Amino acid sequence: MKPFQYRLAKSVPEAVAALAQIAEARPLAGGMTLIPALKHGLAAPAALVDLGGIASLRGVSFENGELVVGAMTTHAAVAGSPIVNERLPALGRLAGGIGDPQVRHRGTLGGSVANNDPAADYPAGCLGLGATIVTNLRTVSADEFFTGFFSTALAPAEVITSIRFPVPMRAAYVKFANQASRYATVGVFISQSANAVRVAVTGAGRSGVFRAGEMEQALAKDFRPETLPAHCVALDDLNTDLHASAEYRSHLINVLARRAVEACMGAPSRHPVRHGGAYAF
Ligand SMILES: Cc1cc2nc3c(=O)[nH]c(=O)nc-3n(C[C@H](O)[C@H](O)[C@H](O)COP(=O)(O)OP(=O)(O)OC[C@H]3O[C@@H](n4cnc5c(N)ncnc54)[C@H](O)[C@@H]3O)c2cc1C
């Protein structure tokens, strides 16, 4: 690990100023990804600006029909939030299915979304709900925020402050989890609101999280699992790695989407429910 400066910011303006002043400074949230990257020499920032001292970045509220979650809110806090579980239980279950208890108590919503790991759960939740990412500079729709493999619309020295999740009529997230890390081999988030159906897929795409337009169109016409197309993504656009082939991932997208629709319709699950309620097989 290369030496780096450490700054503990007490406010968002202080964090942004430090990030702007020091070339190659990075925000530090839960450190669950960034610290291992430093240890393995995959990242070598000149400074870490710790957001952990900024109380205003933590917490959950319900404002104007949207759930507003602070960027430094941990996965465990989202999973255990009465507001989340009353207003948008699918998001609470998603958070409760991330990693293990240590990861859930350190990892944060903002860190997960800024990192945009192609197998992470929150990017699917943001895209599947049509969330808005709020930064110190602007608001960005989830459709515009996730720009590719580990890449986002964030500019240098831009800090995510919160994420606003519209509350749909119904929503569900189902994932086939990697048995070691619990990252999604494939995960599918589906929401239905008065004017739209959104289907977001994580873990499968070569460029990271994506919306499954064909599935959205089929469900908008008829919200039943039977209407879902068997294969909705070209195999060339899907990952093949040591965990699963593109063909297997394509099959999983269909199976998990069906189960998500069933869950939205309130059908009792025929499958094991583990890790805080996210379906993990
Ligand atoms: C063993 C293990 C298992 C895991 N399993 C899962 C899983 O099943 N599902 C899943 O989705 N994830 C999983 N994760 C990822 C984890 O949940 C965290 O979400 C992830 O590590 C990033 O969050 P963090 O708060 O730790 O961010 P950090 O590691 O501190 O930061 C990650 C990146 O985001 C940037 N960043 C952080 N906060 C902000 C901000 N507010 N604004 C702008 N940039 C910011 C940092 O500079 C850095 O580049 C796992 C991680 C581990 C180590």
Coordinates of C-alpha atoms and ligand atoms in Angstrom, one line a residue, residues 26-36 48 51 57 71-72 75 94 97-100 103-104 106-115 117 119-123 154 158-161 175 177 180-184, ligand 1:
R26 CA -10.9 10.0 -3.2
P27 CA -13.9 10.0 -0.8
L28 CA -13.9 7.2 1.7
A29 CA -17.2 5.8 2.8
G30 CA -17.4 2.3 4.4
G31 CA -14.1 1.3 2.9
M32 CA -15.4 -2.2 2.0
T33 CA -14.2 -1.8 -1.6
L34 CA -11.7 1.1 -1.5
I35 CA -9.5 -0.3 1.4
P36 CA -9.0 -3.7 -0.3
L48 CA -8.6 9.7 1.4
L51 CA -17.1 11.1 4.8
L57 CA -25.3 12.1 5.1
A71 CA -25.3 8.4 1.0
M72 CA -23.6 7.3 4.2
H75 CA -26.9 -1.4 4.2
L94 CA -32.3 -5.8 -1.2
G97 CA -29.3 -9.5 1.2
I98 CA -26.0 -7.7 0.6
G99 CA -22.8 -9.5 1.6
D100 CA -22.5 -10.6 5.2
V103 CA -20.2 -5.7 5.1
R104 CA -23.7 -4.6 5.8
R106 CA -19.8 -0.9 7.1
G107 CA -20.8 -0.6 3.4
T108 CA -22.9 2.4 2.4
L109 CA -25.5 3.2 -0.2
G110 CA -23.4 6.0 -1.6
G111 CA -20.3 3.9 -1.8
S112 CA -22.1 1.1 -3.6
V113 CA -23.7 3.4 -6.1
A114 CA -20.5 5.4 -6.8
N115 CA -18.5 2.2 -7.2
D117 CA -19.7 -2.8 -9.4
A119 CA -22.6 -7.4 -9.8
A120 CA -23.8 -5.0 -7.0
D121 CA -27.4 -4.9 -5.8
Y122 CA -28.1 -1.2 -5.3
P123 CA -27.5 -0.1 -8.9
L154 CA -19.8 11.5 -11.2
E158 CA -18.4 15.3 -6.8
V159 CA -19.9 13.7 -3.8
I160 CA -23.2 11.8 -3.6
T161 CA -25.2 13.2 -0.7
K175 CA -31.1 -12.5 -6.9
A177 CA -26.2 -14.9 -5.2
A180 CA -19.0 -16.8 -1.2
S181 CA -19.5 -13.0 -1.6
R182 CA -23.3 -12.8 -2.0
Y183 CA -22.8 -10.5 -5.0
A184 CA -25.4 -11.1 -7.7
Ligands
LIG1 C1 -16.9 -9.5 1.1 C2 -17.8 -8.5 0.4 C3 -19.0 -8.9 0.0 C4 -19.9 -8.0 -0.7 N1 -21.1 -8.4 -1.1 C5 -21.9 -7.6 -1.8 C6 -23.2 -8.0 -2.3 O1 -23.6 -9.1 -2.1 N2 -23.9 -7.1 -3.0 C7 -23.5 -5.8 -3.2 O2 -24.2 -5.0 -3.8 N3 -22.3 -5.4 -2.7 C8 -21.5 -6.2 -2.0 N4 -20.3 -5.8 -1.5 C9 -19.9 -4.3 -1.7 C10 -20.3 -3.5 -0.4 O3 -21.6 -3.7 0.0 C11 -20.2 -2.0 -0.5 O4 -21.4 -1.4 -1.1 C12 -19.1 -1.5 -1.4 O5 -17.9 -2.1 -0.9 C13 -18.9 0.0 -1.5 O6 -19.4 0.7 -0.4 P1 -18.5 1.4 0.7 O7 -19.4 2.3 1.5 O8 -17.7 0.4 1.4 O9 -17.6 2.4 -0.2 P2 -16.0 2.6 -0.3 O10 -15.3 1.3 -0.4 O11 -15.6 3.5 0.8 O12 -15.9 3.4 -1.6 C14 -16.2 2.8 -2.9 C15 -16.0 3.8 -4.0 O13 -17.0 4.8 -3.9 C16 -16.5 6.2 -3.8 N5 -17.4 6.8 -2.9 C17 -17.9 6.4 -1.7 N6 -18.8 7.2 -1.2 C18 -19.0 8.2 -2.1 C19 -19.9 9.3 -2.1 N7 -20.8 9.5 -1.2 N8 -19.8 10.1 -3.2 C20 -18.9 9.8 -4.2 N9 -18.1 8.8 -4.2 C21 -18.1 7.9 -3.2 C22 -15.1 5.9 -3.2 O14 -14.2 7.0 -3.4 C23 -14.7 4.6 -3.9 O15 -14.2 4.9 -5.2 C24 -19.4 -6.6 -0.9 C25 -18.2 -6.2 -0.4 C26 -17.4 -7.2 0.2 C27 -16.0 -6.7 0.8

